[in-house]
Tab-separated table of C-alpha atoms in Angstrom:
chain	number	residue	atom	x	y	z
A	1	MET	CA	-39.150	-2.081	-7.525
A	2	LYS	CA	-35.982	-3.674	-6.420
A	3	HIS	CA	-33.930	-0.638	-7.767
A	4	LEU	CA	-36.227	1.806	-6.278
A	5	LYS	CA	-35.752	0.307	-2.618
A	6	THR	CA	-31.858	-0.137	-3.361
A	7	GLY	CA	-31.819	3.456	-4.658
A	8	ARG	CA	-33.498	4.965	-1.426
A	9	ALA	CA	-31.276	2.671	0.860
A	10	THR	CA	-28.181	3.996	-0.953
A	11	LEU	CA	-29.156	7.556	-0.413
A	12	ALA	CA	-29.592	6.996	3.116
A	13	LEU	CA	-26.355	5.168	3.351
A	14	ALA	CA	-24.494	7.967	1.545
A	15	ALA	CA	-25.860	10.529	3.933
A	16	LEU	CA	-24.866	8.347	7.020
A	17	LEU	CA	-21.457	7.617	5.378
A	18	ALA	CA	-20.488	10.954	4.063
A	19	LEU	CA	-16.955	11.155	5.224
A	20	PRO	CA	-14.936	14.463	5.524
A	21	GLY	CA	-11.302	14.202	4.445
A	22	VAL	CA	-9.857	13.188	7.549
A	23	GLY	CA	-12.769	12.272	9.644
A	24	GLY	CA	-11.365	11.917	13.040
A	25	ALA	CA	-13.617	10.630	15.698
A	26	GLN	CA	-16.588	10.678	13.543
A	27	GLU	CA	-15.003	8.122	11.039
A	28	MET	CA	-14.828	5.686	14.101
A	29	VAL	CA	-18.495	6.487	14.922
A	30	ASN	CA	-19.535	5.845	11.265
A	31	ALA	CA	-17.779	2.567	11.019
A	32	GLU	CA	-20.072	1.182	13.672
A	33	ALA	CA	-23.223	2.504	11.932
A	34	TYR	CA	-22.356	1.137	8.615
A	35	ARG	CA	-21.278	-2.199	9.452
A	36	ALA	CA	-24.973	-2.446	11.261
A	37	ALA	CA	-26.645	-0.651	8.503
A	38	LEU	CA	-24.822	-2.873	5.645
A	39	GLN	CA	-26.348	-6.286	7.063
A	40	ASP	CA	-28.789	-5.521	4.305
A	41	LYS	CA	-26.937	-6.649	1.034
A	42	PHE	CA	-29.453	-4.825	-1.100
A	43	ALA	CA	-28.613	-1.478	0.423
A	44	ASN	CA	-25.058	-2.134	-0.711
A	45	PRO	CA	-24.517	-0.179	-4.017
A	46	GLY	CA	-21.844	-2.977	-5.137
A	47	THR	CA	-24.931	-5.230	-5.489
A	48	MET	CA	-26.252	-3.205	-8.272
A	49	VAL	CA	-22.731	-2.916	-9.904
A	50	GLY	CA	-22.671	-6.721	-9.794
A	51	ASP	CA	-26.088	-6.923	-11.364
A	52	ARG	CA	-24.666	-4.903	-14.468
A	53	GLY	CA	-21.609	-7.050	-14.499
A	54	GLU	CA	-24.045	-9.943	-14.874
A	55	THR	CA	-25.554	-8.416	-18.031
A	56	LEU	CA	-22.172	-7.841	-19.384
A	57	PHE	CA	-20.917	-11.069	-18.516
A	58	LYS	CA	-23.849	-12.752	-20.639
A	59	THR	CA	-23.906	-10.594	-23.492
A	60	PRO	CA	-22.204	-11.475	-26.453
A	61	ARG	CA	-19.218	-8.724	-27.005
A	62	GLY	CA	-15.915	-8.093	-28.840
A	63	PRO	CA	-14.479	-9.160	-32.412
A	64	LYS	CA	-15.841	-12.880	-31.737
A	65	ASN	CA	-19.333	-11.749	-30.552
A	66	ALA	CA	-19.307	-14.311	-27.620
A	67	SER	CA	-20.042	-13.816	-24.121
A	68	LEU	CA	-17.962	-14.798	-21.211
A	69	GLU	CA	-20.146	-17.651	-20.032
A	70	LYS	CA	-17.775	-20.109	-21.384
A	71	CYS	CA	-14.696	-18.607	-19.372
A	72	ASP	CA	-13.343	-21.365	-16.961
A	73	PHE	CA	-12.301	-19.756	-13.628
A	74	GLY	CA	-10.939	-23.073	-12.290
A	75	LEU	CA	-13.886	-25.253	-11.751
A	76	GLY	CA	-14.834	-25.819	-15.255
A	77	ALA	CA	-16.322	-23.604	-18.112
A	78	GLY	CA	-19.185	-21.512	-17.031
A	79	LYS	CA	-19.018	-22.922	-13.237
A	80	LEU	CA	-19.105	-19.892	-11.233
A	81	ALA	CA	-20.318	-20.990	-7.750
A	82	GLY	CA	-17.248	-21.147	-5.477
A	83	ALA	CA	-14.886	-20.309	-8.270
A	84	TYR	CA	-13.671	-17.075	-6.900
A	85	ALA	CA	-12.901	-18.548	-3.492
A	86	GLN	CA	-10.379	-20.756	-5.225
A	87	LEU	CA	-8.552	-18.204	-6.806
A	88	PRO	CA	-5.711	-17.453	-7.598
A	89	ARG	CA	-4.753	-20.777	-9.130
A	90	TYR	CA	-2.771	-22.345	-12.168
A	91	PHE	CA	-4.248	-22.594	-15.577
A	92	LYS	CA	-3.214	-24.823	-18.041
A	93	ASP	CA	-4.404	-22.970	-20.890
A	94	SER	CA	-2.280	-19.879	-20.250
A	95	GLY	CA	0.395	-21.696	-18.469
A	96	LYS	CA	0.144	-18.976	-15.653
A	97	VAL	CA	-1.338	-18.410	-12.066
A	98	GLU	CA	-4.067	-16.213	-12.455
A	99	ASP	CA	-6.283	-14.239	-9.984
A	100	LEU	CA	-10.101	-13.416	-10.682
A	101	GLU	CA	-9.016	-10.075	-12.902
A	102	SER	CA	-5.969	-11.588	-14.888
A	103	ARG	CA	-8.236	-14.558	-15.647
A	104	LEU	CA	-10.997	-12.196	-16.922
A	105	VAL	CA	-8.263	-10.636	-19.167
A	106	THR	CA	-7.392	-13.897	-20.559
A	107	CYS	CA	-11.091	-14.882	-21.200
A	108	MET	CA	-11.641	-11.639	-22.932
A	109	ILE	CA	-8.804	-12.013	-25.198
A	110	LYS	CA	-9.385	-15.772	-25.917
A	111	LEU	CA	-12.862	-16.204	-26.072
A	112	GLN	CA	-14.326	-12.539	-27.200
A	113	GLY	CA	-11.279	-11.718	-29.402
A	114	PHE	CA	-10.437	-8.444	-27.669
A	115	SER	CA	-6.600	-7.202	-27.651
A	116	HIS	CA	-4.684	-7.248	-24.451
A	117	ASP	CA	-4.443	-3.337	-24.688
A	118	GLU	CA	-8.186	-3.074	-25.196
A	119	VAL	CA	-8.752	-4.738	-22.118
A	120	THR	CA	-6.362	-3.173	-19.980
A	121	ARG	CA	-5.917	0.275	-21.188
A	122	LYS	CA	-8.873	1.581	-18.844
A	123	VAL	CA	-9.543	-0.680	-15.834
A	124	PHE	CA	-10.419	1.371	-12.958
A	125	GLY	CA	-13.185	3.873	-12.932
A	126	ASP	CA	-12.023	7.536	-11.846
A	127	GLN	CA	-13.880	8.672	-8.840
A	128	THR	CA	-11.969	12.032	-9.013
A	129	LYS	CA	-13.735	12.543	-12.596
A	130	ASN	CA	-17.349	11.309	-11.278
A	131	GLU	CA	-16.968	8.296	-13.653
A	132	SER	CA	-18.664	5.013	-12.938
A	133	ASN	CA	-17.049	1.536	-12.709
A	134	THR	CA	-15.485	0.281	-15.724
A	135	ASP	CA	-16.860	-3.056	-17.281
A	136	ILE	CA	-14.288	-5.127	-15.999
A	137	GLU	CA	-14.815	-4.035	-12.333
A	138	ALA	CA	-18.341	-4.703	-12.724
A	139	ILE	CA	-17.730	-8.242	-14.074
A	140	ALA	CA	-15.347	-8.997	-11.571
A	141	MET	CA	-17.966	-8.008	-8.800
A	142	TYR	CA	-20.510	-10.325	-10.436
A	143	VAL	CA	-18.076	-13.194	-10.635
A	144	ALA	CA	-16.837	-12.968	-7.268
A	145	SER	CA	-20.388	-12.623	-5.632
A	146	GLN	CA	-21.080	-16.150	-6.913
A	147	SER	CA	-18.743	-17.250	-4.072
A	148	ASP	CA	-20.503	-15.417	-1.384
A	149	GLY	CA	-20.480	-17.393	1.866
A	150	MET	CA	-17.816	-19.764	0.808
A	151	PRO	CA	-14.421	-20.162	2.278
A	152	ILE	CA	-11.287	-18.679	0.884
A	153	ASN	CA	-9.363	-21.788	-0.439
A	154	PRO	CA	-7.015	-21.200	-3.361
A	155	PRO	CA	-5.269	-24.333	-4.369
A	156	LEU	CA	-1.497	-24.825	-3.460
A	157	LYS	CA	-0.759	-27.987	-5.342
A	158	HIS	CA	0.670	-27.180	-8.520
A	159	ALA	CA	4.434	-26.025	-8.737
A	160	LYS	CA	3.399	-22.702	-10.165
A	161	GLU	CA	0.775	-21.958	-7.265
A	162	LYS	CA	3.616	-22.793	-4.500
A	163	GLU	CA	6.208	-20.510	-6.535
A	164	ALA	CA	3.528	-17.563	-6.735
A	165	LEU	CA	2.831	-18.045	-2.983
A	166	LYS	CA	6.611	-17.662	-2.174
A	167	MET	CA	7.222	-14.734	-4.448
A	168	GLY	CA	4.404	-12.965	-3.109
A	169	GLU	CA	5.780	-13.502	0.237
A	170	ALA	CA	8.909	-12.105	-1.093
A	171	LEU	CA	7.451	-9.299	-2.676
A	172	PHE	CA	5.496	-8.275	0.520
A	173	TYR	CA	8.901	-7.861	2.260
A	174	THR	CA	10.770	-6.142	-0.713
A	175	ARG	CA	11.553	-2.427	0.015
A	176	HIS	CA	11.813	-0.043	-3.046
A	177	GLY	CA	10.800	3.145	-4.477
A	178	PRO	CA	11.808	6.769	-2.700
A	179	MET	CA	10.047	6.189	0.508
A	180	ASP	CA	11.942	3.041	1.249
A	181	PHE	CA	8.566	1.090	1.751
A	182	SER	CA	7.702	-2.336	1.732
A	183	CYS	CA	4.199	-3.720	2.485
A	184	LYS	CA	5.547	-4.848	5.734
A	185	THR	CA	6.487	-1.260	6.511
A	186	CYS	CA	2.520	-0.677	7.082
A	187	HIS	CA	1.229	-4.116	7.300
A	188	GLY	CA	3.675	-5.715	9.251
A	189	GLU	CA	2.635	-5.215	12.839
A	190	ASP	CA	-0.756	-5.298	14.850
A	191	GLY	CA	-2.692	-2.359	15.854
A	192	LYS	CA	-0.660	0.213	13.839
A	193	ARG	CA	-2.260	3.320	11.853
A	194	ILE	CA	-1.432	5.650	9.187
A	195	ARG	CA	-2.893	9.009	10.317
A	196	LEU	CA	-6.279	7.682	11.713
A	197	GLN	CA	-6.539	4.601	9.103
A	198	GLU	CA	-6.074	1.411	10.733
A	199	LEU	CA	-3.808	-0.940	8.988
A	200	GLY	CA	-4.126	-4.631	9.021
A	201	ASN	CA	-1.315	-7.060	9.780
A	202	TYR	CA	-1.040	-9.317	7.063
A	203	ALA	CA	2.363	-10.756	7.970
A	204	SER	CA	1.449	-12.588	11.005
A	205	ASN	CA	-2.259	-11.824	12.145
A	206	ARG	CA	-4.521	-14.468	10.337
A	207	LYS	CA	-7.618	-12.755	11.642
A	208	ASN	CA	-6.513	-9.341	10.045
A	209	ALA	CA	-5.964	-10.896	6.932
A	210	GLN	CA	-9.385	-12.754	6.760
A	211	ASP	CA	-11.168	-9.803	7.889
A	212	THR	CA	-9.567	-7.745	5.066
A	213	MET	CA	-9.740	-10.527	2.235
A	214	LYS	CA	-13.419	-11.661	2.961
A	215	THR	CA	-14.671	-8.329	1.843
A	216	TRP	CA	-13.001	-7.819	-1.663
A	217	PRO	CA	-14.371	-6.744	-3.965
A	218	THR	CA	-15.830	-4.142	-2.141
A	219	TYR	CA	-17.842	-1.033	-2.278
A	220	ARG	CA	-15.544	1.911	-1.283
A	221	VAL	CA	-17.594	4.648	0.075
A	222	SER	CA	-15.040	7.217	-0.212
A	223	HIS	CA	-14.816	6.278	-3.839
A	224	GLY	CA	-18.598	5.902	-4.337
A	225	MET	CA	-17.795	2.914	-6.321
A	226	VAL	CA	-16.785	-0.606	-6.486
A	227	ARG	CA	-13.146	-1.431	-6.005
A	228	THR	CA	-11.272	-4.803	-6.681
A	229	LEU	CA	-7.930	-6.373	-5.281
A	230	GLN	CA	-6.125	-5.318	-8.386
A	231	SER	CA	-7.208	-1.793	-7.759
A	232	ARG	CA	-5.961	-2.157	-4.159
A	233	MET	CA	-2.492	-3.746	-5.236
A	234	TRP	CA	-2.241	-0.727	-7.521
A	235	ASP	CA	-3.280	1.692	-4.749
A	236	CYS	CA	-0.866	0.656	-2.401
A	237	ASN	CA	2.121	0.579	-4.765
A	238	TRP	CA	1.045	4.167	-6.028
A	239	GLN	CA	1.382	5.100	-2.247
A	240	MET	CA	4.672	3.578	-2.284
A	241	ARG	CA	5.525	6.254	-4.903
A	242	LEU	CA	6.201	3.543	-7.462
A	243	PRO	CA	5.231	3.585	-11.115
A	244	ASP	CA	1.881	1.962	-11.957
A	245	LEU	CA	1.700	-1.768	-11.201
A	246	ALA	CA	0.169	-3.080	-14.350
A	247	TYR	CA	-3.296	-4.866	-13.979
A	248	GLY	CA	-2.889	-8.614	-13.837
A	249	SER	CA	0.849	-8.609	-13.720
A	250	PRO	CA	2.791	-11.274	-12.107
A	251	ALA	CA	3.641	-9.136	-9.131
A	252	SER	CA	0.032	-8.306	-8.416
A	253	VAL	CA	-1.167	-11.898	-8.706
A	254	ALA	CA	1.646	-13.096	-6.390
A	255	LEU	CA	0.476	-10.470	-3.798
A	256	ILE	CA	-2.961	-11.587	-4.165
A	257	SER	CA	-1.708	-15.060	-3.892
A	258	TYR	CA	0.078	-14.558	-0.643
A	259	LEU	CA	-2.838	-12.482	0.961
A	260	SER	CA	-5.174	-15.060	0.029
A	261	GLN	CA	-3.018	-17.931	1.552
A	262	GLN	CA	-2.949	-15.852	4.717
A	263	ALA	CA	-6.594	-15.305	4.814
A	264	LYS	CA	-7.477	-19.138	3.874
A	265	GLY	CA	-10.534	-20.460	5.558
A	266	VAL	CA	-12.876	-17.467	6.286
A	267	ALA	CA	-16.109	-17.184	4.582
A	268	LEU	CA	-16.391	-14.619	1.671
A	269	ASP	CA	-18.828	-11.969	2.649
A	270	LEU	CA	-19.703	-10.162	-0.719
A	271	PRO	CA	-19.972	-7.548	-1.922
A	272	GLY	CA	-17.648	-5.907	0.973
A	273	MET	CA	-18.311	-2.194	2.112
A	274	LYS	CA	-15.357	-0.272	3.227
A	275	ARG	CA	-14.239	3.299	3.828
B	1	MET	CA	29.924	18.954	18.453
B	2	LYS	CA	29.875	16.253	21.075
B	3	LEU	CA	29.314	12.930	19.392
B	4	LYS	CA	28.964	10.941	22.784
B	5	ASN	CA	25.237	11.289	22.854
B	6	ILE	CA	24.662	10.757	19.367
B	7	SER	CA	25.889	7.069	19.390
B	8	LEU	CA	23.943	6.630	22.585
B	9	LEU	CA	20.922	7.409	21.093
B	10	ALA	CA	21.832	5.098	18.055
B	11	THR	CA	22.390	2.249	20.506
B	12	LEU	CA	19.331	2.743	22.188
B	13	ALA	CA	17.467	2.947	18.703
B	14	LEU	CA	19.259	-0.451	17.785
B	15	THR	CA	18.343	-2.249	20.863
B	16	ALA	CA	14.605	-0.997	20.491
B	17	THR	CA	14.156	-2.468	17.140
B	18	GLY	CA	15.706	-5.821	18.263
B	19	LEU	CA	18.665	-5.664	15.911
B	20	GLY	CA	21.066	-7.120	17.937
B	21	ALA	CA	20.313	-10.791	16.882
B	22	ALA	CA	22.129	-11.414	13.736
B	23	ASP	CA	20.170	-13.251	11.081
B	24	LYS	CA	20.698	-15.363	8.262
B	25	PRO	CA	19.895	-14.160	4.891
B	26	VAL	CA	16.114	-14.748	4.044
B	27	LEU	CA	16.548	-14.184	0.167
B	28	ASP	CA	19.023	-16.164	-1.268
B	29	ALA	CA	20.843	-15.131	-4.769
B	30	LYS	CA	18.421	-17.153	-6.871
B	31	MET	CA	15.330	-16.026	-5.134
B	32	LYS	CA	16.413	-12.374	-5.416
B	33	ALA	CA	16.969	-12.586	-9.055
B	34	ALA	CA	13.515	-14.167	-9.668
B	35	VAL	CA	12.028	-11.226	-7.335
B	36	ASP	CA	14.095	-8.612	-9.409
B	37	LYS	CA	12.556	-10.197	-12.704
B	38	MET	CA	9.086	-10.251	-11.407
B	39	ILE	CA	9.114	-6.561	-10.447
B	40	ALA	CA	10.808	-5.668	-13.732
B	41	VAL	CA	8.168	-7.308	-15.946
B	42	SER	CA	5.300	-5.862	-13.638
B	43	PHE	CA	6.184	-2.179	-13.766
B	44	PRO	CA	6.022	-1.608	-17.560
B	45	ALA	CA	7.762	1.490	-19.175
B	46	GLY	CA	5.478	4.180	-20.295
B	47	GLU	CA	4.360	7.730	-19.988
B	48	ASN	CA	4.953	9.082	-16.541
B	49	GLN	CA	6.353	5.773	-14.980
B	50	ASP	CA	9.776	6.445	-13.710
B	51	LEU	CA	11.270	3.115	-13.647
B	52	SER	CA	14.441	4.332	-11.856
B	53	ARG	CA	12.468	4.604	-8.935
B	54	LEU	CA	12.378	0.515	-8.748
B	55	LYS	CA	16.098	0.646	-8.569
B	56	GLN	CA	17.530	-0.600	-4.952
B	57	ASP	CA	20.613	1.001	-3.654
B	58	GLU	CA	22.960	-1.362	-1.718
B	59	THR	CA	21.567	-0.495	1.893
B	60	ILE	CA	17.998	-1.449	0.655
B	61	GLN	CA	19.296	-4.486	-1.037
B	62	THR	CA	21.023	-5.582	1.999
B	63	CYS	CA	17.857	-4.891	4.106
B	64	ASN	CA	15.786	-6.938	1.510
B	65	ILE	CA	18.446	-9.765	1.709
B	66	TYR	CA	17.841	-10.032	5.471
B	67	ARG	CA	14.113	-8.845	5.665
B	68	ASP	CA	15.470	-5.844	7.808
B	69	ASN	CA	17.074	-8.117	10.371
B	70	VAL	CA	20.814	-7.455	9.135
B	71	PRO	CA	23.862	-9.051	11.116
B	72	GLU	CA	25.704	-6.427	13.374
B	73	LYS	CA	28.616	-6.083	10.900
B	74	LEU	CA	26.325	-5.189	7.838
B	75	ALA	CA	24.342	-2.999	10.200
B	76	ALA	CA	27.775	-1.060	10.972
B	77	GLU	CA	28.295	-0.824	7.309
B	78	ILE	CA	24.827	0.657	6.398
B	79	THR	CA	24.950	3.132	9.174
B	80	ALA	CA	28.565	4.081	8.191
B	81	ARG	CA	27.458	4.539	4.559
B	82	GLU	CA	24.173	6.426	5.258
B	83	THR	CA	26.177	8.644	7.571
B	84	LYS	CA	28.459	9.651	4.704
B	85	SER	CA	25.419	10.568	2.435
B	86	ILE	CA	24.109	13.189	4.897
B	87	LYS	CA	24.165	16.786	3.375
B	88	TYR	CA	23.800	20.226	5.284
B	89	PRO	CA	22.133	23.541	4.422
B	90	ALA	CA	24.293	25.979	2.612
B	91	ASP	CA	24.441	28.358	5.662
B	92	GLY	CA	25.216	25.592	8.047
B	93	LYS	CA	22.143	26.197	10.466
B	94	LEU	CA	20.529	22.940	11.349
B	95	MET	CA	17.712	24.991	13.405
B	96	GLY	CA	15.550	26.502	10.992
B	97	ASP	CA	12.098	28.223	11.311
B	98	TRP	CA	9.811	25.996	13.433
B	99	LYS	CA	6.664	27.549	11.920
B	100	LYS	CA	7.667	26.465	8.391
B	101	GLY	CA	8.835	23.262	10.033
B	102	GLN	CA	5.304	22.854	11.235
B	103	LYS	CA	3.836	22.854	7.912
B	104	TYR	CA	6.413	20.707	6.261
B	105	TYR	CA	5.976	18.032	9.378
B	106	THR	CA	2.439	18.066	8.375
B	107	MET	CA	2.160	18.223	4.587
B	108	GLY	CA	2.023	15.077	2.644
B	109	PHE	CA	5.021	13.582	0.458
B	110	ALA	CA	3.372	14.221	-2.812
B	111	TYR	CA	5.453	12.759	-5.565
B	112	ARG	CA	3.215	10.000	-6.971
B	113	ILE	CA	3.603	9.226	-10.433
B	114	GLY	CA	1.904	6.854	-13.194
B	115	THR	CA	-0.994	7.732	-15.194
B	116	VAL	CA	-3.997	6.637	-12.923
B	117	GLU	CA	-3.555	9.501	-10.467
B	118	PRO	CA	-0.334	11.296	-10.435
B	119	ASP	CA	0.646	14.237	-8.418
B	120	ASP	CA	1.570	17.636	-9.862
B	121	PRO	CA	5.364	17.282	-9.952
B	122	LYS	CA	5.528	20.914	-9.085
B	123	LYS	CA	3.642	20.166	-5.918
B	124	ASP	CA	5.468	21.498	-2.844
B	125	ARG	CA	6.674	18.255	-0.760
B	126	GLY	CA	6.464	17.835	3.093
B	127	GLY	CA	7.649	14.912	5.142
B	128	ASN	CA	4.194	13.614	6.081
B	129	CYS	CA	5.478	12.777	9.672
B	130	TYR	CA	1.964	12.682	11.105
B	131	ALA	CA	1.479	9.602	9.071
B	132	CYS	CA	3.805	7.666	11.372
B	133	HIS	CA	4.351	10.153	14.476
B	134	ALA	CA	2.355	11.952	16.856
B	135	ALA	CA	3.738	15.590	17.616
B	136	GLU	CA	1.538	18.625	18.627
B	137	PRO	CA	-0.661	17.593	21.240
B	138	LYS	CA	-3.608	19.037	19.745
B	139	GLU	CA	-3.120	16.974	16.419
B	140	VAL	CA	-5.229	13.817	17.071
B	141	ALA	CA	-4.841	12.318	13.495
B	142	TYR	CA	-1.411	10.722	13.956
B	143	GLY	CA	-0.258	7.371	12.829
B	144	THR	CA	1.719	5.000	15.066
B	145	ILE	CA	4.251	3.370	12.927
B	146	GLY	CA	7.197	5.454	14.485
B	147	PRO	CA	7.124	6.684	18.064
B	148	GLY	CA	5.365	9.496	19.352
B	149	LEU	CA	7.450	12.754	19.329
B	150	THR	CA	5.268	14.863	21.515
B	151	GLY	CA	7.252	17.030	23.718
B	152	TYR	CA	10.581	16.027	22.071
B	153	GLY	CA	12.598	18.932	22.765
B	154	LYS	CA	11.129	19.387	26.304
B	155	LEU	CA	12.333	15.908	26.904
B	156	ARG	CA	16.056	16.226	25.471
B	157	GLY	CA	16.623	19.971	25.450
B	158	ALA	CA	17.825	21.918	22.410
B	159	GLY	CA	21.770	21.467	22.840
B	160	ASP	CA	23.915	21.228	19.715
B	161	ASP	CA	23.920	17.412	19.938
B	162	ILE	CA	20.262	16.867	19.890
B	163	VAL	CA	19.816	19.334	17.300
B	164	LYS	CA	22.433	17.435	14.987
B	165	TYR	CA	21.146	14.170	16.011
B	166	THR	CA	17.396	15.360	14.906
B	167	TYR	CA	18.640	16.801	11.653
B	168	GLU	CA	20.418	13.809	10.685
B	169	LYS	CA	17.996	11.377	11.822
B	170	ILE	CA	15.396	13.061	9.510
B	171	TYR	CA	17.766	13.433	6.599
B	172	ASN	CA	18.779	9.634	6.847
B	173	SER	CA	17.153	7.609	9.636
B	174	GLN	CA	19.561	4.778	8.465
B	175	ALA	CA	22.572	6.650	9.627
B	176	PHE	CA	21.400	5.701	13.176
B	177	THR	CA	19.265	2.576	12.745
B	178	ALA	CA	20.214	0.292	9.767
B	179	CYS	CA	17.034	-0.695	7.964
B	180	SER	CA	14.799	1.599	9.908
B	181	GLN	CA	11.293	1.642	8.549
B	182	MET	CA	11.366	5.522	8.320
B	183	PRO	CA	12.097	6.792	5.024
B	184	ARG	CA	15.663	8.463	4.198
B	185	LEU	CA	13.741	11.833	3.420
B	186	GLY	CA	16.792	13.783	2.739
B	187	HIS	CA	18.882	11.181	1.126
B	188	ASN	CA	16.146	10.169	-1.243
B	189	GLY	CA	15.483	13.658	-2.192
B	190	ILE	CA	11.798	14.170	-0.792
B	191	LEU	CA	12.962	16.872	1.470
B	192	THR	CA	15.736	19.680	1.026
B	193	PRO	CA	18.210	20.213	3.823
B	194	GLU	CA	16.500	23.504	4.488
B	195	LYS	CA	13.257	22.034	5.197
B	196	ILE	CA	14.860	19.275	7.319
B	197	ALA	CA	16.235	22.269	9.363
B	198	ASP	CA	12.752	24.006	9.554
B	199	ILE	CA	11.280	20.488	10.870
B	200	THR	CA	14.113	20.043	13.287
B	201	ALA	CA	13.405	23.383	14.839
B	202	PHE	CA	9.657	22.341	15.017
B	203	LEU	CA	10.778	19.222	17.112
B	204	VAL	CA	13.420	20.881	19.207
B	205	SER	CA	12.358	24.461	19.674
B	206	PRO	CA	11.071	25.507	23.194
B	207	GLU	CA	9.055	27.863	21.298
B	208	SER	CA	7.323	24.939	19.187
B	209	PRO	CA	3.893	23.923	20.032
B	210	VAL	CA	5.471	20.295	20.011
B	211	ASN	CA	7.087	21.282	23.422
B	212	LYS	CA	4.289	23.364	25.081
């Protein structure tokens, strides 16, 4: 019954949100419409992806035939409520600062016995090939949703957490690649746009950082699937014409640490819904 | 060629971006080494990963050390070095065909790599100028990272000095403004000299819709 209802709402939304390549004024009108329509979380297709993630999370899998229920996201093994809101953080067992997704990789290797390559070979569903979300995307959506409504508040006590923030900030301002871009080029000032796409200022506008970060992971209408922060970090680096940023790499975690600190204090509103 | 106007334009651009104030380095040597190392481990080698793209030339390294606010002396070194890098079309004509220029002004950069969603390497490349600049009045989907260029030629005329400045600015924005946020499109091999001459005509020519 719930799924039927979700299905119908999703269809209506899909019609409402059907965006042309470059939408022009229509895109702006639609933005209003979808904010209103999406107060209902059951109408957000991301909810269904999270449901699939919950099943995957609780199902014994991998060479060790174990579920992820013993994975410690920072608040203790299996404690999910509020854990995502306090990531990235330092983990003693891996000796690293990890965001949600690099933490999932660690747990899938340690608890379930997968190899690093098995876990990271295919992490993003490809909308251009009509694929659905990968398992790790669905699981990330599920775990993150358990922090819905809680303020973003990653710890900044351990020396490595402080270092990750400093490195993330430095990387935010580092120009490289054939376009000479840094994150700052596009996200360094208020009220800028690329074509018609509005760009958040994450260097000095707390509200921009909060509005952005509180809604990741998100259902991306233009992709027709859930997208995570690792995917967004990869995406902007791809737009910078750089090689692929490795999933869960130190640079990706450092950037997410910086962005999360810039957004500190705002309540998560998950699953998000974006263009 | 009259060089007066060019240096005037360059001075204006400098003050406009507030580069007058000399600043202290933000990245010290230790931090820079740490960032370089983090980048090196985060972009692994593999199929269709061109790691040479991560290499920062001397100019970009200087910009990074100062977070783009380079002291005057270094700014002068950058503009001198970048000016030297500029190449011109074989036939010496800096004003090409504005109609072709209209296409290259609009077309995306392409040139994306990796295994997730690479562009066809044979795909024709444009300057993606609308991402950052307005131009033709009828195009409303323009970005605002750079200044609007609507009426560019109408405002400045189509004299040799303007043509040369425009060509060189597109070829290498940092020949005029150290650490400009505009990509060095000719220098970095995104656009050929011929395409840049076409885009120059699109901005400068009185026939171009930019100036109607």
